Coordinates of C-alpha atoms and ligand atoms in Angstrom, one line a residue:
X1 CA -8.8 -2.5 -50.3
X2 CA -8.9 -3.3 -46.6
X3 CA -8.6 -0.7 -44.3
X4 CA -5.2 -0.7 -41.7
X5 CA -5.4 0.3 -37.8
X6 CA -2.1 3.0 -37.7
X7 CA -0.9 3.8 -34.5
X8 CA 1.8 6.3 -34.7
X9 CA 3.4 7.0 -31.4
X10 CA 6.0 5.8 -29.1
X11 CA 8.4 2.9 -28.8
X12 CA 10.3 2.4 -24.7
X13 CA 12.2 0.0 -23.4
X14 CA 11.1 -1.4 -20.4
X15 CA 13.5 -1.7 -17.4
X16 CA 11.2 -3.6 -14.7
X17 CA 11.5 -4.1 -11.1
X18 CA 9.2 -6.0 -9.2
X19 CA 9.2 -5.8 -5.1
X20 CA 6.8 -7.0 -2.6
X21 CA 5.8 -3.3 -2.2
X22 CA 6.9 0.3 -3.7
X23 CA 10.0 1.7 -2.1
X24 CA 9.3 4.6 0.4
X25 CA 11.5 7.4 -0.1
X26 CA 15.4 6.7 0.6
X27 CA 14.1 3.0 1.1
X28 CA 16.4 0.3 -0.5
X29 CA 14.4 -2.6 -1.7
X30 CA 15.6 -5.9 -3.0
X31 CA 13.7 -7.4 -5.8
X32 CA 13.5 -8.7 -9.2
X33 CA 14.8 -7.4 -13.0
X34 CA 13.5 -7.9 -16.3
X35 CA 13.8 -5.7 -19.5
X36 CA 10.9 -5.8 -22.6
X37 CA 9.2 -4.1 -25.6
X38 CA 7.1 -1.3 -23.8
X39 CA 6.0 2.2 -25.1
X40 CA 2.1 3.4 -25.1
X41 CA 2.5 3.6 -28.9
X42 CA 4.4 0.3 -29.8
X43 CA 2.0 -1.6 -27.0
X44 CA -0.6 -0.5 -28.5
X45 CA 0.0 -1.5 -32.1
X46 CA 1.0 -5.0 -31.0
X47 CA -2.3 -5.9 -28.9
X48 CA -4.2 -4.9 -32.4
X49 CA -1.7 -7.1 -34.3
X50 CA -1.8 -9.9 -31.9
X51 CA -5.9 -9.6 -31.9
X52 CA -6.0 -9.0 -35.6
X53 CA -7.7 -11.4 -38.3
X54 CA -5.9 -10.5 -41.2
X55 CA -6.3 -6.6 -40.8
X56 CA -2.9 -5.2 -40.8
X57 CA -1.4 -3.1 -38.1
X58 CA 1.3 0.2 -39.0
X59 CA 3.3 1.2 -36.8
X60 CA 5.1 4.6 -37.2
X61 CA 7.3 6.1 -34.4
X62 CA 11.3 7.0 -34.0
X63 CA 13.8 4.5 -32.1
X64 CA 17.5 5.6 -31.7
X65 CA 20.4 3.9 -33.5
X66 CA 21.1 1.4 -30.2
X67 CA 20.1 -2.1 -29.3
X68 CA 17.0 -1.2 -27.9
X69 CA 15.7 0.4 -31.0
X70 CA 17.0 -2.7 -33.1
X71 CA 15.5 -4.9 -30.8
X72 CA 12.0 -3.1 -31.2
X73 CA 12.0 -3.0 -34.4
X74 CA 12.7 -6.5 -34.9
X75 CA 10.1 -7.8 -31.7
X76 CA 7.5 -5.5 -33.9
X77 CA 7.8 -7.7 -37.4
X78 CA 7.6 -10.4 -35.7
X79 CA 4.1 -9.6 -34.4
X80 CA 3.3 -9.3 -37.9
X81 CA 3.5 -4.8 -37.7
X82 CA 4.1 -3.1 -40.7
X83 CA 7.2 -1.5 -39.1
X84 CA 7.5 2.7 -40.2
X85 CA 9.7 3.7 -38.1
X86 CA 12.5 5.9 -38.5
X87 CA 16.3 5.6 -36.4
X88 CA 17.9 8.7 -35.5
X89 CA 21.1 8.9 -35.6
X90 CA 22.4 10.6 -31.8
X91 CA 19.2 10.7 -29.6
X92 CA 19.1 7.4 -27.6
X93 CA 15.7 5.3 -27.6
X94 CA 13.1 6.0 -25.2
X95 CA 13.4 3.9 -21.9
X96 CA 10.8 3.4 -19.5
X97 CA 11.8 2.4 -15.6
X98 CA 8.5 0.6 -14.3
X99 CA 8.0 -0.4 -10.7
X100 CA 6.0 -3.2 -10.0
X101 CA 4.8 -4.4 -6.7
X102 CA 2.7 -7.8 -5.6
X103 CA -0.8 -6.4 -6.1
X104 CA 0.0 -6.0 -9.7
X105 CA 0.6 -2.0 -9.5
X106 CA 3.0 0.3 -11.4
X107 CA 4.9 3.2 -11.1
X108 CA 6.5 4.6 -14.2
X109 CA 8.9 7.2 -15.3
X110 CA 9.3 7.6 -18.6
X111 CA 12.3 9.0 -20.2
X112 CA 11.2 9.9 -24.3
X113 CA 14.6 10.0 -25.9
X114 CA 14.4 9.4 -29.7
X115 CA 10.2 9.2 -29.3
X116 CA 10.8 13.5 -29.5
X117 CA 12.3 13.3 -32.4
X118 CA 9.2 12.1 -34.6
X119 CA 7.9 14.2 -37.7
X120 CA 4.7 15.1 -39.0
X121 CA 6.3 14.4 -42.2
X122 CA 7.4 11.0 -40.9
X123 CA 3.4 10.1 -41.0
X124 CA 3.2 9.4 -44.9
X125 CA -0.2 10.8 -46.6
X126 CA 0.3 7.1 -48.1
X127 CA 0.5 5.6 -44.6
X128 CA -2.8 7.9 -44.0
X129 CA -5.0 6.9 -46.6
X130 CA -4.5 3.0 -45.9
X131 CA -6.1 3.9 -42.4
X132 CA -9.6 3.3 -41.0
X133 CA -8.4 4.5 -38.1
X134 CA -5.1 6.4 -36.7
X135 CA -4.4 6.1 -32.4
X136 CA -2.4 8.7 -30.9
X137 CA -0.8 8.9 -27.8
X138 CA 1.2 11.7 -25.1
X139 CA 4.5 10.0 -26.0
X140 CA 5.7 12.4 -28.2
X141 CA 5.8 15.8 -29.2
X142 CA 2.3 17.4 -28.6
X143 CA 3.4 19.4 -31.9
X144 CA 3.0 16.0 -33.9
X145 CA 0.0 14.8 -32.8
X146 CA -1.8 18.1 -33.4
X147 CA -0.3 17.7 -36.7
X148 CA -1.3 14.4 -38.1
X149 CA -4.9 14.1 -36.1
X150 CA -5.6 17.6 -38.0
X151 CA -3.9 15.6 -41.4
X152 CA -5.8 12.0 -40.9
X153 CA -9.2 14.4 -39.9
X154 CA -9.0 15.8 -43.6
X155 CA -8.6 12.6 -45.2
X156 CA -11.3 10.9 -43.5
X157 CA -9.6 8.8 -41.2
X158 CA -11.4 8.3 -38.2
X159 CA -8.7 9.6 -35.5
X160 CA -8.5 8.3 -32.2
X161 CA -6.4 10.0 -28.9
X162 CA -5.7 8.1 -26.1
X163 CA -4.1 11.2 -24.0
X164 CA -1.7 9.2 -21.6
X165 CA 0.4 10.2 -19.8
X166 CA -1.9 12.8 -18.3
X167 CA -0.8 16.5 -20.3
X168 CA -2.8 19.4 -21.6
X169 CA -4.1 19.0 -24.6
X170 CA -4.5 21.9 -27.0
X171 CA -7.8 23.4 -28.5
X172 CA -6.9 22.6 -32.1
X173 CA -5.8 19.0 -31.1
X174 CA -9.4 18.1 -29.8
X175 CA -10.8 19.5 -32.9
X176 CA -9.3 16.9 -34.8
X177 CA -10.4 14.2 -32.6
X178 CA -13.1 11.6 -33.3
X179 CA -12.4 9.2 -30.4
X180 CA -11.3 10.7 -27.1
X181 CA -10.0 7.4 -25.2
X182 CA -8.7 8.8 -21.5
X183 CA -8.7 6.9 -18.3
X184 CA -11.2 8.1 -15.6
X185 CA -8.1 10.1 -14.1
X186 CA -7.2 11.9 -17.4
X187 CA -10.6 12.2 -18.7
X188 CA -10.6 14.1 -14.6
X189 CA -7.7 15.8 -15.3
X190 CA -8.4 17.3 -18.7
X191 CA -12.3 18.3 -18.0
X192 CA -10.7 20.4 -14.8
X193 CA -8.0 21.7 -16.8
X194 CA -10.8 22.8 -19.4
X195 CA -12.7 24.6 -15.7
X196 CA -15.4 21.9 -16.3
X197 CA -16.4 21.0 -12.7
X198 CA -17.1 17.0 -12.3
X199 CA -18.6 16.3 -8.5
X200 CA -18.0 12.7 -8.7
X201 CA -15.4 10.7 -8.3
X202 CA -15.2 8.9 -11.2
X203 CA -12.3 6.2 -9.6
X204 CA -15.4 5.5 -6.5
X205 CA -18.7 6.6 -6.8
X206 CA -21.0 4.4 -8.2
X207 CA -21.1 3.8 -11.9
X208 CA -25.0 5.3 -12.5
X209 CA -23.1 8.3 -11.2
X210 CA -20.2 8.4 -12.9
X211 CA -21.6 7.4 -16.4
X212 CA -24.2 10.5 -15.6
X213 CA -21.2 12.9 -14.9
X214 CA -19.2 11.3 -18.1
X215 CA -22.2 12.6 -20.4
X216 CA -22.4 15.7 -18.5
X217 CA -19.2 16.3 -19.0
X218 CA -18.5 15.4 -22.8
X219 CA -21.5 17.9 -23.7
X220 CA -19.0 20.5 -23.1
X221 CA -16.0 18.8 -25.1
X222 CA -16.0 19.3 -28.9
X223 CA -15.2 15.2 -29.5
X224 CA -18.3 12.9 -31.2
X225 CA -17.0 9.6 -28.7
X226 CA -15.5 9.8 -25.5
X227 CA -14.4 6.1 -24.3
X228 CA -13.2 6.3 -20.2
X229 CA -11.6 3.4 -19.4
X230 CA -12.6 2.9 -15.6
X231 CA -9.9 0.5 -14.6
X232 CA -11.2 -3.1 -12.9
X233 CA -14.8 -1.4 -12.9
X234 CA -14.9 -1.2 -16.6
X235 CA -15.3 1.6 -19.3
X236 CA -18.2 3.5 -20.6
X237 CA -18.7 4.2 -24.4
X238 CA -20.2 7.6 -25.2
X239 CA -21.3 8.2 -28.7
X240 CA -22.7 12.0 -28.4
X241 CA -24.6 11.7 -31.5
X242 CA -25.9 7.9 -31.5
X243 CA -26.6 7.5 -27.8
X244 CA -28.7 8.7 -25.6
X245 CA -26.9 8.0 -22.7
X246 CA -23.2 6.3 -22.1
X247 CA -23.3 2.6 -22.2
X248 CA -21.0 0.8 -19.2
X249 CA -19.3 -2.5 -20.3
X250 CA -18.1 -4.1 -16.9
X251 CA -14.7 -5.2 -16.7
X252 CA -14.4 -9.3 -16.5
X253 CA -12.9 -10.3 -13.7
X254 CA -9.3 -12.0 -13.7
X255 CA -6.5 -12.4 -11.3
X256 CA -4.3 -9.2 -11.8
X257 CA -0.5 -10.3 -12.3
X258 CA 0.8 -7.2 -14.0
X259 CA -1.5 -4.1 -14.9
X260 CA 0.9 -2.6 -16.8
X261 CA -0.4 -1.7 -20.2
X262 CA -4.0 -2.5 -19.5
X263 CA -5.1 0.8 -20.9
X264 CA -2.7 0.0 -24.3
X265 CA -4.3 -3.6 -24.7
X266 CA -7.5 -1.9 -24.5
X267 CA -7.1 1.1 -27.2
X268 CA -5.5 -2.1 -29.8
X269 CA -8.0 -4.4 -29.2
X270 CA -10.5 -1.8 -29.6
X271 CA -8.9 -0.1 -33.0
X272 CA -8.5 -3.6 -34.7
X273 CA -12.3 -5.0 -33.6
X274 CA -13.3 -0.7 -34.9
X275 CA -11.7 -1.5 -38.5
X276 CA -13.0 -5.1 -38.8
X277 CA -16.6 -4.1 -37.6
X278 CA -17.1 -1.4 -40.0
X279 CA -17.0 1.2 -36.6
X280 CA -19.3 0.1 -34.2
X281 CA -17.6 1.5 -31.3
X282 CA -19.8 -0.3 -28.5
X283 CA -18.5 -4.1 -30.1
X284 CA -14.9 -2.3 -29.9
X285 CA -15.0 -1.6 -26.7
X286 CA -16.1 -5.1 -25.5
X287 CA -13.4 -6.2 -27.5
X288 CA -10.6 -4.1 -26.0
X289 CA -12.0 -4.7 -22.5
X290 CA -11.2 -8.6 -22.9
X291 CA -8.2 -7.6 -24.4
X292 CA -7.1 -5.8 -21.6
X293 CA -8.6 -8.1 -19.0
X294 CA -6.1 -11.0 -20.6
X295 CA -3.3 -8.5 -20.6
X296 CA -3.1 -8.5 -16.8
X297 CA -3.1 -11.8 -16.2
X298 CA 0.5 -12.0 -17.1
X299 CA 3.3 -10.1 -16.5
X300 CA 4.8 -7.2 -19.1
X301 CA 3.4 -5.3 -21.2
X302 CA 3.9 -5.6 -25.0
X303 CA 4.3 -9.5 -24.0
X304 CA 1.6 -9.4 -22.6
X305 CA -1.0 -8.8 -25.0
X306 CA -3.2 -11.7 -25.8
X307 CA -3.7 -13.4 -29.1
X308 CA -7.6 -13.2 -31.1
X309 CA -8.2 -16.9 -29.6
X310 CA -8.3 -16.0 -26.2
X311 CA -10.1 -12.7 -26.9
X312 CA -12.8 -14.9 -28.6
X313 CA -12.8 -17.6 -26.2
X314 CA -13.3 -14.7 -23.3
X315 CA -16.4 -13.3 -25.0
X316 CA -17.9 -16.9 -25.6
X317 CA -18.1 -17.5 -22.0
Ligands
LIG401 O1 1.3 2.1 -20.8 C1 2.4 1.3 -20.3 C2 3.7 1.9 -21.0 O2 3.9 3.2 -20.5 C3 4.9 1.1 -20.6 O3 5.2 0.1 -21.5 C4 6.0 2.2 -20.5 O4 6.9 2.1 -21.6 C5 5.2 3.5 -20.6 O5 5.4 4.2 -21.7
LIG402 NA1 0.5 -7.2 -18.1

């Protein structure tokens, strides 16, 4: 049978303003309000439904017994998830309040809520062994994740952490991961954290330089891939054992409406294209990087996502 993309990780409701710039300090701005389907997890999961061609999409977190975790379950189906996702009973569902200014930037502060509250034993060893691949986030307990990764590792499934928001992540976590997918500022963040000493900027420099210090620096980490998304520059792919050196995939350029949940429409559209394409992780990554190039172009995040027509049409061109 065909394998499924899981994501287990977090579901947030989105409470968005958007001003002409960020508030400074005890500034009072006046601006705009709109609420959505948010979460790294549930974002995630829907750009790989919304990209999918008939490979299905699991989605397994915790929402609270409220209208916000009604509402994401129900938005989730609708994108055609398999919806695994337990209520709890007190703890409210995870909210999310998102800045957004005219350039297209966020600020977010995430408050977790019912997203804590998530299991290993939630994660099904049924739910497990459908997967070709499991994605993993920071939304939830740190606990969980070390968990399943080290669960999904034994049963094959190729596991995939995409460690946002920035936190430490623990030795016996790594060891269970395939697919390190960090930003350039948490793949920083982490390999300084670890006392691995990177003298380039990886946000600036230029790319020859920062694709050198990216190989450089996953010699040291015990992970086969490492994918760093770069931002607008791009990402580079770095299979340790297949590649020689990291391969850069530029980012296409589009006018930049909302940038919130690039990084989310990249790690879907790069775990669907994974599971149809029987793992080549360099055809992945193109895919996720039109996938998240789309996902700016409008505002939102979950909403956001484009469908497989426009990621194909992007590619042709
Ligand atoms: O990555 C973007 C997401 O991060 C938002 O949807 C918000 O919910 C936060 O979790
Ligand atoms: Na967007």
């Amino acid at each position: 049978e065909d394998k499924a993309v899981l994501v287990v990780g977090s579901y947030a409701q989105d409470l968005v303003w958007n001003s002409k710039t960020f508030p400074a300090p005890g500034e009072t701005l006046v601006g705009k309000f709109r609420t959505g389907p948010g979460g790294k997890g549930s974002n995630q999961a829907v750009a790989a439904a919304r990209v999918s061609n008939g490979t299905k999409v699991m989605f397994c977190g915790c929402v609270g017994d409220d209208l916000f975790g009604t509402g994401a379950r129900d938005f989730q189906a609708k994108q055609g998830i398999d919806v695994r996702v337990k209520v709890h009973p007190t703890i409210p569902t995870g909210t999310a309040g998102i800045l957004v200014n005219d350039e297209g930037q966020n600020s977010i502060v995430v408050a977790l809520g019912s997203n804590l509250e998530l299991k290993s034993e939630d994660v099904s060893d049924d739910m497990l062994q459908s997967a070709g691949i499991i994605v993993m986030q920071h939304e939830i307990d740190p606990a969980v994740n070390e968990a399943v990764l080290s669960r999904a590792r034994a049963l094959g499934v190729t596991t995939v952490l995409n460690p946002a928001p920035m936190a430490p992540i623990s030795e016996t976590t790594l060891a269970s991961v395939d697919i390190l997918a960090p930003n350039e500022t948490e793949f920083a963040t982490m390999l300084q954290q670890r006392g691995i000493e990177v003298n380039v900027d990886l946000s600036k420099d230029p790319i020859e330089q920062v694709t050198t210090a990216i190989a450089e620096a996953s010699a040291a980490l015990p992970v086969r891939t490492v994918v760093v998304t770069l931002g607008s520059r791009g990402v580079c792919v770095y299979d340790k054992e297949a590649m020689d050196t990291p391969i850069f995939i530029p980012a296409f350029h589009v006018h930049c409406v909302d940038s919130t949940g690039a990084g989310d429409a990249f790690i879907g559209g790069f775990a669907t294209k994974f599971v149809e394409n029987g793992g080549d992780v360099v055809d992945a990554a193109k895919f996720g990087n039109a996938t998240a190039a789309l996902s700016v172009t409008k505002e939102g995040t979950a909403p956001a996502m484009p469908t497989r027509g426009e990621v194909e049409d992007m590619l042709q061109d």
